[in-house]
Short mmCIF file of C-alpha atoms in Angstrom, two decimals:
data_model
loop_
_atom_site.label_atom_id
_atom_site.label_comp_id
_atom_site.label_asym_id
_atom_site.label_seq_id
_atom_site.Cartn_x
_atom_site.Cartn_y
_atom_site.Cartn_z
CA UNK A 1 -7.59 -126.03 -45.22
CA UNK A 2 -9.87 -126.26 -42.22
CA UNK A 3 -13.08 -124.28 -42.24
CA UNK A 4 -12.91 -120.94 -40.48
CA UNK A 5 -15.75 -121.75 -38.07
CA UNK A 6 -16.00 -125.30 -36.76
CA UNK A 7 -17.66 -126.06 -33.42
CA UNK A 8 -16.19 -129.53 -33.32
CA UNK A 9 -12.69 -128.23 -33.83
CA UNK A 10 -13.26 -125.61 -31.14
CA UNK A 11 -14.12 -128.28 -28.58
CA UNK A 12 -10.87 -130.06 -29.30
CA UNK A 13 -8.79 -126.89 -28.99
CA UNK A 14 -9.88 -125.96 -25.51
CA UNK A 15 -6.84 -125.57 -23.31
CA UNK A 16 -4.46 -125.13 -26.26
CA UNK A 17 -2.33 -122.10 -26.97
CA UNK A 18 -4.33 -119.24 -28.40
CA UNK A 19 -3.24 -117.65 -31.63
CA UNK A 20 -2.30 -114.11 -32.52
CA UNK A 21 -5.55 -113.13 -34.20
CA UNK A 22 -7.78 -113.89 -31.22
CA UNK A 23 -5.31 -112.31 -28.81
CA UNK A 24 -5.19 -109.19 -30.94
CA UNK A 25 -8.97 -109.08 -31.10
CA UNK A 26 -9.15 -109.49 -27.33
CA UNK A 27 -6.71 -106.65 -26.84
CA UNK A 28 -8.72 -104.48 -29.20
CA UNK A 29 -11.87 -105.11 -27.19
CA UNK A 30 -9.98 -104.40 -23.99
CA UNK A 31 -8.58 -101.17 -25.39
CA UNK A 32 -12.00 -99.95 -26.48
CA UNK A 33 -13.51 -100.93 -23.19
CA UNK A 34 -10.71 -99.44 -21.19
CA UNK A 35 -10.82 -96.20 -23.09
CA UNK A 36 -14.56 -95.96 -22.92
CA UNK A 37 -14.66 -96.58 -19.23
CA UNK A 38 -11.83 -94.11 -18.69
CA UNK A 39 -13.64 -91.47 -20.63
CA UNK A 40 -16.80 -92.11 -18.69
CA UNK A 41 -14.94 -92.08 -15.45
CA UNK A 42 -13.15 -88.88 -16.32
CA UNK A 43 -16.44 -87.29 -17.26
CA UNK A 44 -18.00 -88.34 -14.01
CA UNK A 45 -15.06 -86.95 -12.07
CA UNK A 46 -15.14 -83.68 -13.96
CA UNK A 47 -18.87 -83.42 -13.40
CA UNK A 48 -18.58 -84.10 -9.72
CA UNK A 49 -15.77 -81.66 -9.23
CA UNK A 50 -17.57 -79.02 -11.20
CA UNK A 51 -20.99 -79.41 -9.64
CA UNK A 52 -20.24 -80.61 -6.15
CA UNK A 53 -17.24 -78.45 -5.37
CA UNK A 54 -18.09 -75.70 -7.78
CA UNK A 55 -14.70 -75.80 -9.46
CA UNK A 56 -13.99 -75.73 -13.14
CA UNK A 57 -12.01 -78.82 -13.89
CA UNK A 58 -11.00 -80.37 -17.19
CA UNK A 59 -8.81 -83.38 -17.09
CA UNK A 60 -7.44 -82.70 -20.55
CA UNK A 61 -5.81 -79.61 -19.15
CA UNK A 62 -3.84 -81.72 -16.76
CA UNK A 63 -1.83 -84.04 -19.02
CA UNK A 64 0.27 -85.61 -16.33
CA UNK A 65 -2.75 -86.14 -14.15
CA UNK A 66 -4.65 -87.63 -17.03
CA UNK A 67 -1.74 -89.85 -18.02
CA UNK A 68 -1.27 -91.01 -14.46
CA UNK A 69 -4.94 -91.66 -14.06
CA UNK A 70 -4.97 -93.56 -17.31
CA UNK A 71 -1.94 -95.61 -16.28
CA UNK A 72 -3.44 -96.47 -12.93
CA UNK A 73 -6.74 -97.28 -14.50
CA UNK A 74 -5.06 -99.44 -17.15
CA UNK A 75 -3.12 -101.29 -14.51
CA UNK A 76 -6.24 -101.93 -12.47
CA UNK A 77 -8.24 -102.87 -15.53
CA UNK A 78 -5.78 -105.61 -16.53
CA UNK A 79 -4.26 -106.76 -13.25
CA UNK A 80 -7.34 -107.18 -11.11
CA UNK A 81 -9.36 -109.37 -13.48
CA UNK A 82 -6.29 -111.39 -14.38
CA UNK A 83 -5.50 -112.00 -10.72
CA UNK A 84 -9.09 -112.99 -9.98
CA UNK A 85 -10.01 -115.11 -12.98
CA UNK A 86 -7.18 -115.01 -15.46
CA UNK A 87 -9.33 -113.09 -17.90
CA UNK A 88 -9.96 -109.51 -18.91
CA UNK A 89 -13.17 -108.38 -20.50
CA UNK A 90 -11.75 -108.76 -23.98
CA UNK A 91 -10.33 -112.18 -23.17
CA UNK A 92 -13.71 -113.30 -21.87
CA UNK A 93 -15.44 -112.10 -25.05
CA UNK A 94 -12.99 -113.96 -27.26
CA UNK A 95 -12.90 -117.03 -25.00
CA UNK A 96 -9.30 -116.72 -23.86
CA UNK A 97 -7.63 -117.20 -20.50
CA UNK A 98 -4.20 -116.43 -19.12
CA UNK A 99 -2.53 -119.27 -17.22
CA UNK A 100 0.93 -120.11 -15.98
CA UNK A 101 3.32 -121.58 -18.49
CA UNK A 102 2.95 -125.00 -16.88
CA UNK A 103 -0.82 -124.84 -17.10
CA UNK A 104 -1.58 -123.83 -13.54
CA UNK A 105 -4.00 -121.04 -12.70
CA UNK A 106 -2.61 -117.52 -12.73
CA UNK A 107 -1.82 -116.23 -9.27
CA UNK A 108 -1.98 -112.51 -8.32
CA UNK A 109 1.79 -112.15 -8.24
CA UNK A 110 2.27 -113.24 -11.83
CA UNK A 111 -0.81 -111.28 -12.87
CA UNK A 112 0.78 -108.10 -11.56
CA UNK A 113 4.13 -108.91 -13.14
CA UNK A 114 2.49 -109.61 -16.47
CA UNK A 115 0.58 -106.35 -16.36
CA UNK A 116 3.66 -104.36 -15.48
CA UNK A 117 5.83 -105.84 -18.26
CA UNK A 118 3.07 -105.75 -20.82
CA UNK A 119 4.20 -102.40 -22.31
CA UNK A 120 7.63 -103.91 -23.08
CA UNK A 121 6.11 -105.91 -25.90
CA UNK A 122 5.25 -102.67 -27.67
CA UNK A 123 8.88 -101.73 -27.86
CA UNK A 124 10.80 -102.03 -31.14
CA UNK A 125 7.66 -101.74 -33.23
CA UNK A 126 5.80 -104.43 -31.41
CA UNK A 127 8.53 -106.98 -31.79
CA UNK A 128 7.46 -108.54 -28.51
CA UNK A 129 4.09 -109.44 -30.02
CA UNK A 130 5.65 -111.00 -33.09
CA UNK A 131 6.95 -113.75 -30.84
CA UNK A 132 3.36 -115.00 -30.70
CA UNK A 133 3.62 -115.91 -34.37
CA UNK A 134 7.15 -117.22 -34.20
CA UNK A 135 7.08 -119.24 -31.03
CA UNK A 136 5.53 -122.69 -30.88
CA UNK A 137 3.95 -121.85 -27.56
CA UNK A 138 2.58 -118.60 -29.00
CA UNK A 139 3.91 -116.52 -26.10
CA UNK A 140 4.70 -112.82 -26.35
CA UNK A 141 7.60 -111.10 -24.62
CA UNK A 142 5.57 -110.19 -21.57
CA UNK A 143 4.41 -113.83 -21.37
CA UNK A 144 7.97 -115.06 -21.40
CA UNK A 145 8.99 -112.60 -18.67
CA UNK A 146 5.96 -113.30 -16.48
CA UNK A 147 6.02 -117.07 -17.13
CA UNK A 148 2.50 -117.07 -18.52
CA UNK A 149 0.68 -118.11 -21.64
CA UNK A 150 -2.76 -117.62 -23.17
CA UNK A 151 -5.05 -120.54 -24.02
CA UNK A 152 -8.48 -121.04 -25.50
CA UNK A 153 -11.01 -121.45 -22.70
CA UNK A 154 -14.69 -121.15 -23.29
CA UNK A 155 -17.64 -123.53 -23.13
CA UNK A 156 -17.18 -124.83 -26.63
CA UNK A 157 -19.29 -127.90 -25.92
CA UNK A 158 -22.33 -125.81 -25.13
CA UNK A 159 -21.62 -123.71 -28.17
CA UNK A 160 -21.49 -126.84 -30.27
CA UNK A 161 -24.77 -128.05 -28.81
CA UNK A 162 -26.36 -124.72 -29.65
CA UNK A 163 -25.15 -125.02 -33.22
CA UNK A 164 -26.48 -128.55 -33.47
CA UNK A 165 -29.80 -127.46 -31.96
CA UNK A 166 -30.23 -124.74 -34.51
CA UNK A 167 -29.20 -126.91 -37.41
CA UNK A 168 -32.10 -127.60 -39.76
CA UNK A 169 -33.37 -131.21 -39.78
CA UNK B 1 -46.95 -284.75 -25.39
CA UNK B 2 -48.82 -284.51 -28.48
CA UNK B 3 -51.08 -281.52 -29.18
CA UNK B 4 -53.81 -283.04 -31.17
CA UNK B 5 -55.72 -279.78 -31.50
CA UNK B 6 -52.78 -277.78 -32.57
CA UNK B 7 -53.52 -275.14 -30.01
CA UNK B 8 -50.08 -275.19 -28.65
CA UNK B 9 -48.75 -273.74 -31.89
CA UNK B 10 -50.22 -270.32 -30.86
CA UNK B 11 -49.41 -270.35 -27.14
CA UNK B 12 -45.88 -269.87 -25.91
CA UNK B 13 -44.41 -273.07 -24.91
CA UNK B 14 -43.52 -273.36 -21.30
CA UNK B 15 -40.01 -274.48 -20.62
CA UNK B 16 -39.85 -277.94 -19.41
CA UNK B 17 -39.21 -278.13 -15.70
CA UNK B 18 -38.31 -281.11 -13.64
CA UNK B 19 -39.68 -282.26 -10.40
CA UNK B 20 -37.38 -280.01 -8.33
CA UNK B 21 -38.31 -277.04 -10.27
CA UNK B 22 -41.95 -277.72 -9.80
CA UNK B 23 -41.47 -278.15 -6.12
CA UNK B 24 -39.44 -274.91 -5.80
CA UNK B 25 -41.93 -272.96 -7.75
CA UNK B 26 -44.73 -274.15 -5.67
CA UNK B 27 -42.80 -273.41 -2.55
CA UNK B 28 -42.03 -269.93 -3.68
CA UNK B 29 -45.64 -269.27 -4.30
CA UNK B 30 -46.52 -270.54 -0.93
CA UNK B 31 -43.85 -268.33 0.68
CA UNK B 32 -45.08 -265.24 -1.12
CA UNK B 33 -48.60 -265.86 -0.11
CA UNK B 34 -47.60 -266.47 3.45
CA UNK B 35 -45.39 -263.39 3.42
CA UNK B 36 -48.06 -261.07 2.09
CA UNK B 37 -50.55 -262.37 4.60
CA UNK B 38 -48.03 -261.97 7.38
CA UNK B 39 -47.09 -258.50 6.20
CA UNK B 40 -50.65 -257.42 5.99
CA UNK B 41 -51.29 -258.69 9.45
CA UNK B 42 -47.96 -257.94 11.07
CA UNK B 43 -46.93 -254.71 9.35
CA UNK B 44 -49.38 -252.44 11.12
CA UNK B 45 -48.30 -253.81 14.46
CA UNK B 46 -44.69 -253.37 13.52
CA UNK B 47 -45.29 -249.86 12.33
CA UNK B 48 -47.20 -249.00 15.48
CA UNK B 49 -44.43 -250.36 17.55
CA UNK B 50 -41.77 -248.39 15.79
CA UNK B 51 -41.05 -244.96 17.27
CA UNK B 52 -40.61 -242.90 14.15
CA UNK B 53 -39.35 -239.88 16.06
CA UNK B 54 -36.68 -241.95 17.69
CA UNK B 55 -35.77 -243.41 14.34
CA UNK B 56 -35.59 -239.95 12.82
CA UNK B 57 -33.58 -238.61 15.75
CA UNK B 58 -31.09 -241.41 15.31
CA UNK B 59 -30.70 -240.66 11.66
CA UNK B 60 -27.58 -238.60 10.92
CA UNK B 61 -29.15 -236.08 8.61
CA UNK B 62 -25.83 -234.49 7.91
CA UNK B 63 -24.37 -237.75 6.69
CA UNK B 64 -27.42 -238.36 4.60
CA UNK B 65 -27.19 -234.88 3.09
CA UNK B 66 -23.51 -235.29 2.41
CA UNK B 67 -24.23 -238.35 0.44
CA UNK B 68 -26.79 -236.57 -1.66
CA UNK B 69 -25.39 -235.25 -4.93
CA UNK B 70 -27.16 -231.90 -5.17
CA UNK B 71 -25.66 -231.12 -8.54
CA UNK B 72 -27.18 -234.18 -10.00
CA UNK B 73 -30.51 -233.36 -8.45
CA UNK B 74 -30.36 -229.78 -9.78
CA UNK B 75 -29.39 -230.98 -13.21
CA UNK B 76 -32.44 -233.13 -13.24
CA UNK B 77 -34.72 -230.21 -12.42
CA UNK B 78 -36.34 -228.58 -15.42
CA UNK B 79 -35.99 -224.90 -14.43
CA UNK B 80 -38.07 -223.58 -17.29
CA UNK B 81 -40.94 -225.88 -16.44
CA UNK B 82 -40.64 -224.86 -12.84
CA UNK B 83 -40.75 -221.19 -13.78
CA UNK B 84 -43.65 -221.72 -16.11
CA UNK B 85 -45.61 -223.09 -13.23
CA UNK B 86 -45.02 -220.03 -11.09
CA UNK B 87 -47.95 -217.67 -11.01
CA UNK B 88 -46.18 -214.28 -11.08
CA UNK B 89 -49.38 -212.32 -10.66
CA UNK B 90 -50.18 -214.15 -7.48
CA UNK B 91 -46.60 -213.79 -6.35
CA UNK B 92 -46.61 -210.02 -6.92
CA UNK B 93 -49.94 -209.68 -5.23
CA UNK B 94 -48.41 -211.09 -2.11
CA UNK B 95 -45.51 -208.65 -2.12
CA UNK B 96 -45.92 -205.65 0.16
CA UNK B 97 -44.34 -202.93 -1.99
CA UNK B 98 -44.51 -200.35 0.77
CA UNK B 99 -42.46 -202.48 3.07
CA UNK B 100 -40.11 -203.28 0.23
CA UNK B 101 -39.61 -199.59 -0.58
CA UNK B 102 -39.13 -198.72 3.06
CA UNK B 103 -36.21 -201.06 3.17
CA UNK B 104 -34.53 -199.48 0.19
CA UNK B 105 -31.77 -197.00 1.06
CA UNK B 106 -32.34 -194.36 -1.59
CA UNK B 107 -29.23 -192.45 -0.66
CA UNK B 108 -27.01 -195.42 -1.29
CA UNK B 109 -28.87 -196.16 -4.47
CA UNK B 110 -28.45 -192.57 -5.69
CA UNK B 111 -24.78 -192.61 -4.82
CA UNK B 112 -24.29 -195.49 -7.18
CA UNK B 113 -25.95 -193.72 -10.07
CA UNK B 114 -23.56 -192.15 -12.58
CA UNK B 115 -25.38 -188.88 -13.17
CA UNK B 116 -23.15 -187.86 -16.04
CA UNK B 117 -23.89 -191.04 -17.95
CA UNK B 118 -27.54 -190.62 -17.19
CA UNK B 119 -27.57 -187.05 -18.46
CA UNK B 120 -25.71 -187.96 -21.64
CA UNK B 121 -28.53 -190.29 -22.47
CA UNK B 122 -31.14 -187.58 -22.01
CA UNK B 123 -32.31 -185.95 -25.21
CA UNK B 124 -32.40 -182.37 -24.00
CA UNK B 125 -33.89 -181.04 -27.21
CA UNK B 126 -36.81 -183.43 -27.06
CA UNK B 127 -37.20 -182.65 -23.40
CA UNK B 128 -37.24 -178.92 -24.00
CA UNK B 129 -39.78 -179.30 -26.78
CA UNK B 130 -42.12 -180.84 -24.32
CA UNK B 131 -41.69 -178.01 -21.85
CA UNK B 132 -44.41 -175.42 -21.90
CA UNK B 133 -42.22 -172.34 -21.62
CA UNK B 134 -45.17 -169.99 -21.43
CA UNK B 135 -46.64 -171.96 -18.61
CA UNK B 136 -43.35 -171.95 -16.77
CA UNK B 137 -42.96 -168.21 -17.23
CA UNK B 138 -46.47 -167.56 -16.04
CA UNK B 139 -45.71 -169.37 -12.87
CA UNK B 140 -42.66 -167.24 -12.19
CA UNK B 141 -43.26 -164.54 -9.63
CA UNK B 142 -41.39 -161.74 -11.33
CA UNK B 143 -41.81 -159.40 -8.39
CA UNK B 144 -40.26 -161.88 -6.00
CA UNK B 145 -37.51 -162.53 -8.50
CA UNK B 146 -36.76 -158.86 -8.87
CA UNK B 147 -36.73 -158.36 -5.11
CA UNK B 148 -33.89 -160.82 -4.96
CA UNK B 149 -31.88 -158.95 -7.58
CA UNK B 150 -29.23 -156.64 -6.18
CA UNK B 151 -29.93 -153.71 -8.46
CA UNK B 152 -27.17 -151.60 -6.98
CA UNK B 153 -24.67 -154.37 -7.43
CA UNK B 154 -25.87 -154.88 -10.95
CA UNK B 155 -25.53 -151.21 -11.76
CA UNK B 156 -22.13 -151.15 -10.12
CA UNK B 157 -20.93 -153.72 -12.58
CA UNK B 158 -22.03 -151.64 -15.55
CA UNK B 159 -19.26 -149.61 -17.10
CA UNK B 160 -21.20 -146.38 -17.48
CA UNK B 161 -18.36 -144.67 -19.24
CA UNK B 162 -18.28 -147.35 -21.88
CA UNK B 163 -22.02 -147.01 -22.35
CA UNK B 164 -21.84 -143.25 -22.62
CA UNK B 165 -19.01 -143.52 -25.11
CA UNK B 166 -21.33 -145.34 -27.41
CA UNK B 167 -23.96 -142.62 -27.24
CA UNK B 168 -24.04 -140.54 -30.37
CA UNK B 169 -24.54 -137.13 -28.79
CA UNK B 170 -25.11 -135.40 -32.09
CA UNK B 171 -27.81 -137.84 -33.04
CA UNK B 172 -29.29 -137.57 -29.57
CA UNK B 173 -29.51 -133.83 -29.81
CA UNK B 174 -30.89 -133.75 -33.31
CA UNK B 175 -33.55 -136.35 -32.62
CA UNK B 176 -34.64 -135.21 -29.21
CA UNK B 177 -35.81 -132.06 -27.55
CA UNK B 178 -32.46 -131.75 -25.82
CA UNK B 179 -31.11 -129.42 -28.46
CA UNK B 180 -33.96 -126.99 -28.14
CA UNK B 181 -33.62 -127.11 -24.37
CA UNK B 182 -29.95 -126.24 -24.62
CA UNK B 183 -30.68 -123.48 -27.07
CA UNK B 184 -33.37 -122.00 -24.89
CA UNK B 185 -31.36 -122.29 -21.72
CA UNK B 186 -28.44 -120.23 -23.01
CA UNK B 187 -28.18 -116.66 -24.14
CA UNK B 188 -29.93 -116.18 -27.41
CA UNK B 189 -28.58 -113.82 -30.02
CA UNK B 190 -25.60 -112.55 -28.07
CA UNK B 191 -24.50 -116.06 -27.17
CA UNK B 192 -24.74 -117.13 -30.75
CA UNK B 193 -22.75 -114.11 -31.83
CA UNK B 194 -20.04 -114.81 -29.31
CA UNK B 195 -19.86 -118.44 -30.41
CA UNK B 196 -19.44 -117.30 -33.96
CA UNK B 197 -16.81 -114.68 -33.14
CA UNK B 198 -14.77 -117.13 -31.11
CA UNK B 199 -14.96 -119.86 -33.67
CA UNK B 200 -13.98 -117.49 -36.44
CA UNK B 201 -11.10 -116.24 -34.34
CA UNK B 202 -9.82 -119.78 -33.86
CA UNK B 203 -10.10 -120.42 -37.54
CA UNK B 204 -8.17 -117.26 -38.39
CA UNK B 205 -5.52 -118.22 -35.85
CA UNK B 206 -5.00 -121.50 -37.60
CA UNK B 207 -4.86 -119.76 -40.93
CA UNK B 208 -2.31 -117.15 -39.91
CA UNK B 209 -0.08 -119.55 -38.04
CA UNK B 210 -0.19 -121.95 -40.95
CA UNK B 211 1.11 -119.20 -43.22
CA UNK B 212 3.84 -118.33 -40.75
CA UNK B 213 4.84 -122.00 -40.49
CA UNK B 214 5.21 -122.17 -44.23
CA UNK B 215 7.24 -118.98 -44.30
CA UNK B 216 9.53 -120.29 -41.62
CA UNK B 217 9.63 -123.71 -43.32
CA UNK B 218 8.39 -125.43 -40.26
CA UNK B 219 6.29 -128.58 -40.37
CA UNK B 220 2.70 -127.44 -40.23
CA UNK B 221 0.80 -128.25 -37.09
CA UNK B 222 -2.92 -128.62 -37.43
CA UNK B 223 -3.38 -128.36 -33.67
CA UNK B 224 -1.38 -126.06 -31.39
CA UNK B 225 0.18 -127.44 -28.25
CA UNK B 226 -1.01 -126.93 -24.72
CA UNK B 227 0.79 -125.97 -21.53
CA UNK B 228 2.35 -128.76 -19.55
CA UNK B 229 4.47 -129.28 -16.42
CA UNK B 230 7.59 -127.18 -16.17
CA UNK B 231 10.44 -128.57 -18.19
CA UNK B 232 8.17 -130.74 -20.25
CA UNK B 233 6.97 -128.89 -23.25
CA UNK B 234 4.33 -131.14 -24.70
CA UNK B 235 4.84 -131.91 -28.37
CA UNK B 236 2.39 -130.57 -30.85
CA UNK B 237 -0.16 -133.35 -31.18
CA UNK B 238 -1.23 -134.53 -34.58
CA UNK B 239 -4.76 -134.91 -33.28
CA UNK B 240 -6.33 -132.84 -30.54
CA UNK B 241 -6.79 -134.38 -27.09
CA UNK B 242 -10.30 -134.82 -25.77
CA UNK B 243 -10.04 -132.84 -22.53
CA UNK B 244 -11.28 -129.28 -22.41
CA UNK B 245 -9.38 -126.49 -20.70
CA UNK B 246 -9.80 -126.02 -16.96
#
């Protein structure tokens, strides 16, 4: 069994399909970030409406408005960074990147498609995500529909050098 | 006649001659005497009267030479004695070496020399032992030599990739200040934490997918595949490729 943390192994795995654990961790970071930013944004909006326009406004009282705002914000949160760099905040933290199935960079069209079909993977108790474990290419349902995949992509060489530099003589 | 004293026993006896013999002998003596007197008186006049040049001019030298047997004459010459009588020192002193050397065509002489045979006879080891290498090196103008070296051409012939391949980067980092430079140049604690999180995530991925492979009875793959051109799903490599992701 390989060690859990191995800088040398990480260098060799750059560009290879990412596994379910890292993708799940990236989604968790994105969810927390998205939610936090939404809450902050909603608070700012409520504050502005209350203090600038003098109206009493609570987004929680407007479920459809809140849901719509959340949906739009979620779409923007995922689609825009993916279209620009192929990464979301969570993907960047975990060193992942979304690319086309043939290895090419993700274009805006496929980034939008992927974001739109992403909720489909949650259907049937998350069966779409289980494909990551079953498939050799580790692609979820939304990846198969949008013709994308997720790979490891971070500066593992620099990370390895940092580890070597800190290693005791 | 009788020899009463016996003296004739010691003297050779003259042969008995008769009257005619005595007369002829006497006449011969007279003729010789007369002839020598005549020759001594007449010969100078005869010689003076003879034109030697004319005589010589009338002599057929060619016919005389043809009649001479040179081989016989040469056979009678003692060559060794002749050579022994030659004074070589005096002979050499009379030779003008400068004029002799001027007449020598060195190019033709060098063309006839078999250089290969000459070199095979040269003891290179003995020759090199006599060479003062330090002295030779001291006389070399290194600056002038280096000016003639095409450094760019030389570098162009060096396979840099092959050289770099042989560099042990890990050893280089551990034994130089490069590692500390890299560590200082990147984010400190946060960067280290991210490195750790990512590496742990990769390790857990391998662990989980290994379990799933066993559950699905699939051959375990130590390294996941990577995306390839459409229609060509790259096989799962047994060992990871060297290239990093784009």
